[in-house]
Short mmCIF file of C-alpha atoms and ligand atoms in Angstrom, two decimals:
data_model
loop_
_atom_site.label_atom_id
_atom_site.label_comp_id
_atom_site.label_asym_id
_atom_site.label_seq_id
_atom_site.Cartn_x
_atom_site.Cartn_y
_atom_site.Cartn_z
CA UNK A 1 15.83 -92.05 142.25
CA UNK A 2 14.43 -88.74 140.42
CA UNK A 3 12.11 -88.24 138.07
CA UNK A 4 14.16 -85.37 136.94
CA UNK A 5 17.52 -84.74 137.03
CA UNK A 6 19.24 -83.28 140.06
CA UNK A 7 22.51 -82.65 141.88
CA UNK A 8 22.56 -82.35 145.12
CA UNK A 9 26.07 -80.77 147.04
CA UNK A 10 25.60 -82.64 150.36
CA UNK A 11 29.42 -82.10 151.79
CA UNK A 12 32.43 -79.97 151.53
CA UNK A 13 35.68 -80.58 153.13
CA UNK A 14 38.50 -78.46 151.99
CA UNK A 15 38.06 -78.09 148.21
CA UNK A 16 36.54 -81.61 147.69
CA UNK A 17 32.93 -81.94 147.34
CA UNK A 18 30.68 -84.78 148.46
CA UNK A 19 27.46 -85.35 146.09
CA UNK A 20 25.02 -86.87 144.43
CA UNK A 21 23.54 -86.81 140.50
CA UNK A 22 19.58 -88.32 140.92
CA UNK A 23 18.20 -89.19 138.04
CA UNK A 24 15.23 -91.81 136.71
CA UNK A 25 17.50 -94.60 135.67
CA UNK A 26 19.53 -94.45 139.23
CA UNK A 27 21.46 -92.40 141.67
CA UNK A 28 25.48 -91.75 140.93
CA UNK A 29 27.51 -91.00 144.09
CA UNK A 30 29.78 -88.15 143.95
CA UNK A 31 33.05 -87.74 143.50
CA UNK A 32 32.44 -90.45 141.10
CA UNK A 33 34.35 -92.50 138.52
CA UNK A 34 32.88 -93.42 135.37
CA UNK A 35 33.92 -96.62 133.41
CA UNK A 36 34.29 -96.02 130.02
CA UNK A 37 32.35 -98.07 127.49
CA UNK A 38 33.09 -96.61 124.23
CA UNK A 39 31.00 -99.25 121.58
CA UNK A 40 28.77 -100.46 123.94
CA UNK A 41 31.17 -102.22 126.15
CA UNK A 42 33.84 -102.04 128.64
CA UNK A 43 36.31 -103.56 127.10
CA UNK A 44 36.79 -107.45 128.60
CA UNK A 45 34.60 -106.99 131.56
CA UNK A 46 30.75 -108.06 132.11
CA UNK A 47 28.84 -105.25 132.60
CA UNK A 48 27.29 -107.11 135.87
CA UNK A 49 31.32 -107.01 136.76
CA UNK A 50 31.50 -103.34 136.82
CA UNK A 51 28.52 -102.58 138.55
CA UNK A 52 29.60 -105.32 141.28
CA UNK A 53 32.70 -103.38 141.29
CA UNK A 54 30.65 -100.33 142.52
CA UNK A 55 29.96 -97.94 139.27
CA UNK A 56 26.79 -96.22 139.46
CA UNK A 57 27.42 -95.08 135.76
CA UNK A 58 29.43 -95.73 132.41
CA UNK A 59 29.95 -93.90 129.56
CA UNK A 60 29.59 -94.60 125.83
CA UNK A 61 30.39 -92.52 122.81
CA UNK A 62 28.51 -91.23 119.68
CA UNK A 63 31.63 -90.89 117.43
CA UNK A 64 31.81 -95.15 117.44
CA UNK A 65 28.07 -95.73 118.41
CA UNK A 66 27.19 -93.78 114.94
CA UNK A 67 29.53 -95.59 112.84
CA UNK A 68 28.63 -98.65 114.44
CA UNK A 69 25.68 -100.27 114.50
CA UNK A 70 24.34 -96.53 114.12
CA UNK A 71 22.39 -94.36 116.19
CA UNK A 72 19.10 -95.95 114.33
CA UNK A 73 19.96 -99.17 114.30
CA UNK A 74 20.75 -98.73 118.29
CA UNK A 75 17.18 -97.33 118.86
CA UNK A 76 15.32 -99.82 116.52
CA UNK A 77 16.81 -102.20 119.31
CA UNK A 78 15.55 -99.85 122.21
CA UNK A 79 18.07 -97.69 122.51
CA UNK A 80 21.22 -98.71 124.21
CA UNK A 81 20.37 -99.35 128.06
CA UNK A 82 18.54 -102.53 126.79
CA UNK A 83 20.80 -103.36 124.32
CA UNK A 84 23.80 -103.77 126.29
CA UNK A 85 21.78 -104.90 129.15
CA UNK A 86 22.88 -101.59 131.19
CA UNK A 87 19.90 -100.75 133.26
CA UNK A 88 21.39 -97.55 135.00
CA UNK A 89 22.94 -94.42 133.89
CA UNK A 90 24.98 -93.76 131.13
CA UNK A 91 26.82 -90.53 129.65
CA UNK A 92 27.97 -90.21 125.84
CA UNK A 93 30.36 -87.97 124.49
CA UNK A 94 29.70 -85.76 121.76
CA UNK A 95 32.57 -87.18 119.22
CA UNK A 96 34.40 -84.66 118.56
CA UNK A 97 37.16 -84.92 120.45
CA UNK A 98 37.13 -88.84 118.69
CA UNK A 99 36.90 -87.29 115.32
CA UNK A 100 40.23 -85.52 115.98
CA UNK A 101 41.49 -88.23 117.34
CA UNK A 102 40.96 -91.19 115.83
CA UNK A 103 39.14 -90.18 112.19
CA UNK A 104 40.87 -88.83 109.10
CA UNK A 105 39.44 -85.23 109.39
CA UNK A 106 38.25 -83.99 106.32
CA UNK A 107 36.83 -80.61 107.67
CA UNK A 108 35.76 -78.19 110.35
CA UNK A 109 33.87 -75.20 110.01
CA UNK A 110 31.07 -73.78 111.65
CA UNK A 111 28.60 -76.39 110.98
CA UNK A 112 30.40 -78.87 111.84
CA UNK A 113 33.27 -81.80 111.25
CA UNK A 114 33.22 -83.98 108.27
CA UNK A 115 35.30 -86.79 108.47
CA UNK A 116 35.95 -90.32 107.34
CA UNK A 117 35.31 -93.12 109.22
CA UNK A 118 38.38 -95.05 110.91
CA UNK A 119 35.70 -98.10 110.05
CA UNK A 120 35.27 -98.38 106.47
CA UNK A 121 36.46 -95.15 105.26
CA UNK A 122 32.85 -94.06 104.72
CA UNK A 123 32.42 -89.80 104.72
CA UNK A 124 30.34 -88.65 107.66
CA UNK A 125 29.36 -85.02 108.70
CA UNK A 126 29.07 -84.32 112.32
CA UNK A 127 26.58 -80.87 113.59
CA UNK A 128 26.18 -79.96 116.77
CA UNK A 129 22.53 -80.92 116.11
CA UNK A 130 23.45 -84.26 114.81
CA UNK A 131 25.21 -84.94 118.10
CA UNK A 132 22.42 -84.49 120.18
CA UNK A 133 20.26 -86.31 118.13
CA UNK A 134 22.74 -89.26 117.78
CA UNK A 135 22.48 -89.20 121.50
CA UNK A 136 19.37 -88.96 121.71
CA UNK A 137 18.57 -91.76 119.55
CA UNK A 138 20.62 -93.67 122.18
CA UNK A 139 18.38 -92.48 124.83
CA UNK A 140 21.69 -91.29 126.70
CA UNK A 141 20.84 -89.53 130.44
CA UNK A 142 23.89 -87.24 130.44
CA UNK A 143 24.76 -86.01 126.80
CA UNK A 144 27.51 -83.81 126.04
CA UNK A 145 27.84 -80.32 123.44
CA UNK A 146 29.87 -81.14 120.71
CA UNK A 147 33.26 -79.40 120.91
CA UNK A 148 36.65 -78.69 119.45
CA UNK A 149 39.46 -79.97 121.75
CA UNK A 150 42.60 -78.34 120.70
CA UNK A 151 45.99 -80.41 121.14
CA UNK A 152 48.30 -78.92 123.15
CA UNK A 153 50.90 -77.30 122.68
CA UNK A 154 48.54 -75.12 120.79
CA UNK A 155 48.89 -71.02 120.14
CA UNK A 156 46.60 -68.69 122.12
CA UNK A 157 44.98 -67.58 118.67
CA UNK A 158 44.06 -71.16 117.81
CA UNK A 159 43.11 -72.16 121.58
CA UNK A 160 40.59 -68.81 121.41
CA UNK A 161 39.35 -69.44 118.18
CA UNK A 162 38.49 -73.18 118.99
CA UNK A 163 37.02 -72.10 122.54
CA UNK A 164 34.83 -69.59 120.85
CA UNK A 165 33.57 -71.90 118.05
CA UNK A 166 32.83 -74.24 121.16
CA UNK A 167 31.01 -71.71 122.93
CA UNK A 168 28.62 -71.04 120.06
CA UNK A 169 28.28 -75.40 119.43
CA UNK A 170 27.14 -75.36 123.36
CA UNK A 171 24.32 -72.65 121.68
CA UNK A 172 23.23 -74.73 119.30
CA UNK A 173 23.45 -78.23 121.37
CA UNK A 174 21.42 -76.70 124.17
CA UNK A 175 18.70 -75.51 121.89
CA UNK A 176 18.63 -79.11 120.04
CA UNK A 177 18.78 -80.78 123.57
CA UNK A 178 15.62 -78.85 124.72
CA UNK A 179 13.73 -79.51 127.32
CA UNK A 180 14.20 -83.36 128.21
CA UNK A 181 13.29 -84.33 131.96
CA UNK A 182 15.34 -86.49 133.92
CA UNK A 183 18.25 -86.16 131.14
CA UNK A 184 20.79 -83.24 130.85
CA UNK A 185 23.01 -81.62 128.73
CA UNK A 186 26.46 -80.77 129.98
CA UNK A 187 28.45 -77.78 128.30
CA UNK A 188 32.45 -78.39 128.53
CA UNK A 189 34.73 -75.80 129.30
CA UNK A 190 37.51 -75.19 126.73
CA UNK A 191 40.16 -72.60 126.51
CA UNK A 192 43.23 -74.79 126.62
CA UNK A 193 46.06 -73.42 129.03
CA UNK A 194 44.96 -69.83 128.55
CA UNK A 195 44.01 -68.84 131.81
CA UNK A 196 41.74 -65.65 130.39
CA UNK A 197 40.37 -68.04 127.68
CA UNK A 198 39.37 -70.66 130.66
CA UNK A 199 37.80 -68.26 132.62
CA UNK A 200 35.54 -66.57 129.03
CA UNK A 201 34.29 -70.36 128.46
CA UNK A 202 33.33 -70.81 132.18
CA UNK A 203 31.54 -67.66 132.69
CA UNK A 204 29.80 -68.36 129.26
CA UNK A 205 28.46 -71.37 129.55
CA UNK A 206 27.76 -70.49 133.26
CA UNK A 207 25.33 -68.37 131.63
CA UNK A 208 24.01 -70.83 129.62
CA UNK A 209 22.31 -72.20 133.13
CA UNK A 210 23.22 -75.75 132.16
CA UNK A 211 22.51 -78.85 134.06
CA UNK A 212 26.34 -79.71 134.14
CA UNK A 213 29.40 -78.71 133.36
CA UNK A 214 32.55 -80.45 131.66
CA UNK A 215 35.80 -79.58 132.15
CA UNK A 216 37.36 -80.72 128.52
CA UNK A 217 40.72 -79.96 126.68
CA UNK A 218 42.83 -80.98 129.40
CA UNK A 219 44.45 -84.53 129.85
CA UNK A 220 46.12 -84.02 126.54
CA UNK A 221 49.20 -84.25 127.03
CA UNK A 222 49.99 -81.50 129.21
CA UNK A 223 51.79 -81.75 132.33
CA UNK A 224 49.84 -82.50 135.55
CA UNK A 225 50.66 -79.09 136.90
CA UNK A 226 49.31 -77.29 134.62
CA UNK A 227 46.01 -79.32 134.57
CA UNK A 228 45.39 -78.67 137.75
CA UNK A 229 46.21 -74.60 137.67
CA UNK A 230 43.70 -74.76 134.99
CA UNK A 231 41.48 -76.24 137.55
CA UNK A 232 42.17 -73.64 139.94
CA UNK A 233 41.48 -71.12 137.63
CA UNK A 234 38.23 -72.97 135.82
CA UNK A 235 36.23 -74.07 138.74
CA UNK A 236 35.52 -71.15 140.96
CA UNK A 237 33.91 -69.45 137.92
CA UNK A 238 31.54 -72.54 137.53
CA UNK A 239 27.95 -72.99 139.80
CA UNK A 240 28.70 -74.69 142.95
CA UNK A 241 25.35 -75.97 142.87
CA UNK A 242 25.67 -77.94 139.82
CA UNK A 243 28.08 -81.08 139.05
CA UNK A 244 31.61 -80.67 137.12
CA UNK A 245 33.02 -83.49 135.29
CA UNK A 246 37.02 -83.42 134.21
CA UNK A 247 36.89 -85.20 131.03
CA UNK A 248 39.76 -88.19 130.57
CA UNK A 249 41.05 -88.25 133.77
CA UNK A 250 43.54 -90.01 135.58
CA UNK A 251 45.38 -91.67 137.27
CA UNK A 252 44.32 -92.26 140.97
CA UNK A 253 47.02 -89.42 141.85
CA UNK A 254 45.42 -87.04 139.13
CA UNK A 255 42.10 -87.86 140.95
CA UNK A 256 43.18 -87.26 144.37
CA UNK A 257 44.21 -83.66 143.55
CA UNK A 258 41.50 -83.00 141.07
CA UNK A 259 38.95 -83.79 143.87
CA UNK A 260 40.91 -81.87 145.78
CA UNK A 261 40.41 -78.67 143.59
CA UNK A 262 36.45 -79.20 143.32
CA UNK A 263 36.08 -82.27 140.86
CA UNK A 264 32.98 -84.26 141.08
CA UNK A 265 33.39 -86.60 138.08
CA UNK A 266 35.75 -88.46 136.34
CA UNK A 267 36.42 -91.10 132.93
CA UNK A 268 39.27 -92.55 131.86
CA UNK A 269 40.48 -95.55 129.96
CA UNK A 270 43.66 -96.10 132.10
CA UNK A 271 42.21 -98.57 134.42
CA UNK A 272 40.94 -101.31 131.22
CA UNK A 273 43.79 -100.29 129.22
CA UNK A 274 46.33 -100.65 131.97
CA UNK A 275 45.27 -103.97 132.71
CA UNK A 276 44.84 -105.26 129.60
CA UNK A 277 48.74 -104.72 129.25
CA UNK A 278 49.59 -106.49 132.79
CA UNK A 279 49.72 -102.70 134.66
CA UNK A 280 47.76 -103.08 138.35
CA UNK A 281 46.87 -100.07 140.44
CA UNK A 282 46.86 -101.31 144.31
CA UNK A 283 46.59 -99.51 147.55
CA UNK A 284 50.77 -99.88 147.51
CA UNK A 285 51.50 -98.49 143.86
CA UNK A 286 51.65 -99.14 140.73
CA UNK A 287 52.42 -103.13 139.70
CA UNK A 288 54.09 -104.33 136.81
CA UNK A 289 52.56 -107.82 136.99
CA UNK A 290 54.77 -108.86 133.55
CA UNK A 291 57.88 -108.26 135.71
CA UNK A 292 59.77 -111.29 136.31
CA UNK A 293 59.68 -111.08 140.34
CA UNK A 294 56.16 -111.95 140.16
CA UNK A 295 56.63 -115.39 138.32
CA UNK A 296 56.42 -117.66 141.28
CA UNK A 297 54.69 -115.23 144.12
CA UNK A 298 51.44 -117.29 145.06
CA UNK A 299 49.74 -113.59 146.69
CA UNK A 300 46.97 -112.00 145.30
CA UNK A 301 47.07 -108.26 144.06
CA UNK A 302 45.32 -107.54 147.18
CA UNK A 303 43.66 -109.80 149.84
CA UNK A 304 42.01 -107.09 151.49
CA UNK A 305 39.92 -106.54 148.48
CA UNK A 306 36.31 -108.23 148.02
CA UNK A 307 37.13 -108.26 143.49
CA UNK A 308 37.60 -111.74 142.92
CA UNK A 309 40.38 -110.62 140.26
CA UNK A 310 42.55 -108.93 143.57
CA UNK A 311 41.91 -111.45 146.15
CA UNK A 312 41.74 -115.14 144.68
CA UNK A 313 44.10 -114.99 142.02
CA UNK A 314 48.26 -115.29 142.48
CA UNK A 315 50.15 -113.17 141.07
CA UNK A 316 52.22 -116.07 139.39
CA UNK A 317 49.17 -116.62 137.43
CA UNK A 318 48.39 -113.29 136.76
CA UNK A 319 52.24 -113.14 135.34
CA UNK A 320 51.65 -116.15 133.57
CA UNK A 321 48.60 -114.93 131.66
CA UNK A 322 49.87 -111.81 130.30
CA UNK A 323 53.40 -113.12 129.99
CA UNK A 324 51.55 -115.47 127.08
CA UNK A 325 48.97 -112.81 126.25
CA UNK A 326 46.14 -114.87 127.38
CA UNK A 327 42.89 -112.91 127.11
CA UNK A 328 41.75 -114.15 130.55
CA UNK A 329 45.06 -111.58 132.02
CA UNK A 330 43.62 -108.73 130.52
CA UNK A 331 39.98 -109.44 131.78
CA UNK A 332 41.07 -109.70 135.36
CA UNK A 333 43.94 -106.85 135.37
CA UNK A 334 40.75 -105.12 134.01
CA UNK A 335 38.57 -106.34 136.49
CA UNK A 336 41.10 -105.76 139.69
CA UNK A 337 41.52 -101.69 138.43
CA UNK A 338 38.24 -100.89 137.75
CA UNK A 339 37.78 -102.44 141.47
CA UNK A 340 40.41 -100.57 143.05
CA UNK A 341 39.19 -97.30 141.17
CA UNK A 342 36.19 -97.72 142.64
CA UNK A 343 37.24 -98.60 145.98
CA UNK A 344 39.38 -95.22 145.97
CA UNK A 345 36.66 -93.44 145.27
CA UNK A 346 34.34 -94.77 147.82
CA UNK A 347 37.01 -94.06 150.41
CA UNK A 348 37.03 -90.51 149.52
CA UNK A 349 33.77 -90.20 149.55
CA UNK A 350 33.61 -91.68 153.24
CA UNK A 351 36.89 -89.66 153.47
CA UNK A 352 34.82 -86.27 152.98
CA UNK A 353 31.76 -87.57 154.92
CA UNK A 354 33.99 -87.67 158.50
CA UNK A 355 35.63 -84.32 157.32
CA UNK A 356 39.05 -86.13 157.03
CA UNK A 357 39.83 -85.62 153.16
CA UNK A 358 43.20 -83.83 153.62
CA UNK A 359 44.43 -86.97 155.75
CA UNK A 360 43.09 -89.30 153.45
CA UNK A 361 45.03 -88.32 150.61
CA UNK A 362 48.10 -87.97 152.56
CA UNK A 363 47.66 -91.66 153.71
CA UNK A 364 46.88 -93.11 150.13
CA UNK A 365 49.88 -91.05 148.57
CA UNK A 366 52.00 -92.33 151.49
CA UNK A 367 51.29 -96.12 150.67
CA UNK A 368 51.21 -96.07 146.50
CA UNK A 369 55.08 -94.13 147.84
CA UNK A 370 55.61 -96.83 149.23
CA UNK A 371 55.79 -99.13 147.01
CA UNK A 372 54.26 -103.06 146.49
CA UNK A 373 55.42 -105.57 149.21
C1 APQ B 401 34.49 -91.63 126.08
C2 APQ B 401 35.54 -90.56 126.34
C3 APQ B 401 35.01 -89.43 127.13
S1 APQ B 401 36.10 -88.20 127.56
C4 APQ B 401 36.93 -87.80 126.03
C5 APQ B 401 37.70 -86.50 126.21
C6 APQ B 401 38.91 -86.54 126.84
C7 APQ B 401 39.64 -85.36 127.02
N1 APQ B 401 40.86 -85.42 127.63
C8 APQ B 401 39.15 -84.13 126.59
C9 APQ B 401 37.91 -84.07 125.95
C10 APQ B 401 37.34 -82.84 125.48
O1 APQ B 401 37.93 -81.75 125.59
N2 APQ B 401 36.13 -82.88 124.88
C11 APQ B 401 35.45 -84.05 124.72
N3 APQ B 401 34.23 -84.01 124.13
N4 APQ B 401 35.92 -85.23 125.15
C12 APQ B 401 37.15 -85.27 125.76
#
């Protein structure tokens, strides 16, 4: 561990990148995948359970955190490490991209977003400033600007004029962030599918000399290719020497090619929310556990696996559970995906150690193709 923050590039093998983020509350292993943990939880799992599964780091998210408890409720309680019992690393997201998404948007201007809450309804306005101190009140290691993530399809004039508005909210977060060791700030990269607008935020924030850098407004509903073009055209005008985080993403395939393309952090919701309606990711595929051929097969998801969810449950029982929506399906669907996330990641990492990343993801692309036994 660090007393400061640090990233250090250890490996490169083709595009991919082999690292690690040291920092006071613990070490994360790069490429990495982060379990989200929007309100202070991941939903139906243990915390003990996901770091058993192999996560070095969650994240949780200042848009819900704020509305509830609060920000000062959370650090009245000692901020939100001990109050979820999380002793290592966590990221929060700025809320922004939550406000558009989940709030009823009352405004955004220059100063901000006012908006009500999804909660109670209650008004709430939203600075760059605020952000940073929200997260800062929940003594968050890896904070994130506030931004404006613009839906796509969106029209160059309104991608621009979101970027830029971004650009100057990564100003104003850095200069509230400060000077905090062994925490950082991360800037994220906007400019939508506009390849000159994706190159202005890079090089502008690159500027900025931040300790990280986000990849956002992607994983919106645009199609894979052109997420990863805006890689290509993103990450070569970003530091090598510091980490870059693809906000949102993926699926195992999306994180294949994204570490492919220079990606050395991940989030995403798919492998809880997945489970939690009967979907498995496996070594062979995607499995539909709800489907009927699985009623009476007495195999695991995957007896290979050391996850108690993949190796010493049936996947009659499995069927069973989320056939009759038992809460006990979703907690081990949840359990199984965060575990075979994990274990994908670790074997790219080992993957890029020996050198052999390109035959890696040929192999694991060739089995999901293939399909569950
Ligand atoms: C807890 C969720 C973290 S990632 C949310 C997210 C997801 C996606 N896809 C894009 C963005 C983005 O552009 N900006 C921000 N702040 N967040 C984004």
């Amino acid at each position: 561990m660090s007393e400061s923050f640090q990233f250090q590039l250890k490996k490169t093998d083709g595009g991919a990148r082999l690292g690690e983020v040291s920092m006071p509350r613990g070490t994360i292993r790069t490429p990495a995948f982060m379990p989200v943990g929007t309100v202070g939880t991941v939903k139906a799992m243990y915390l003990d359970q996901v770091r058993e599964t192999g996560a070095d780091i969650i994240l949780g998210n200042t848009y819900h955190l704020m509305l509830r408890p609060t920000a000062e409720r959370v650090a009245r309680l000692g901020g939100l490490h001990q109050l979820i019992r999380w002793p290592h690393p966590i990221l929060t997201d700025s809320g922004g991209f939550q406000v558009m998404s989940l709030s009823g948007l009352r405004k955004l201007d220059e100063q901000g977003v006012t908006f009500k809450s999804h909660v109670d309804g209650s008004l709430h306005h939203m600075s760059p400033e605020r952000s940073i101190e929200i997260q800062g009140l929940l003594d968050s290691d890896i904070q994130m600007q506030l931004d404006e993530c613009v839906a796509l399809p969106a029209t160059p004039k309104e991608i621009e004029r979101a970027m830029e508005m971004s650009l100057r909210w990564a100003d104003r977060c850095k200069v509230a962030f400060g000077n905090q060791p062994g925490k950082a700030m991360f800037g994220i990269v906007q400019g939508g599918d506009v390849p000159e607008l994706r190159v202005r935020s890079a090089q502008a924030l690159s500027s900025m000399d931040l300790k990280g850098y986000a990849v956002g407004g992607l994983a919106v509903g645009e199609p894979q290719e052109v997420m990863l073009r805006m890689l290509e055209i993103t990450l070569p005008e970003l530091p090598t020497e510091k980490p870059r985080y693809l906000m949102g993403v993926g699926t195992p395939d999306d994180i294949l090619k994204s570490v492919a393309r220079g990606i050395d952090m991940f989030d995403c919701v798919m492998p809880t929310r997945s489970g939690r309606h009967g979907l498995a990711f496996t070594r062979r595929g995607k499995v539909n556990i709800r489907n009927a051929r699985h009623a009476e097969d007495m195999r695991p998801l995957d007896e290979q696996s050391n996850c108690p969810a993949s190796r010493d449950y049936s996947r009659a029982y499995l069927h069973h559970l989320v056939r009759a929506n038992e809460a006990l399906g979703g907690m081990l669907l949840s359990w199984h995906n965060l575990a075979y996330y994990q274990e994908l990641m670790q074997g790219i990492r080992q993957a890029i150690a020996e050198g052999r990343f390109a035959d890696f993801m040929a192999e694991t692309m060739e089995n999901w193709a293939r399909g569950d036994l």
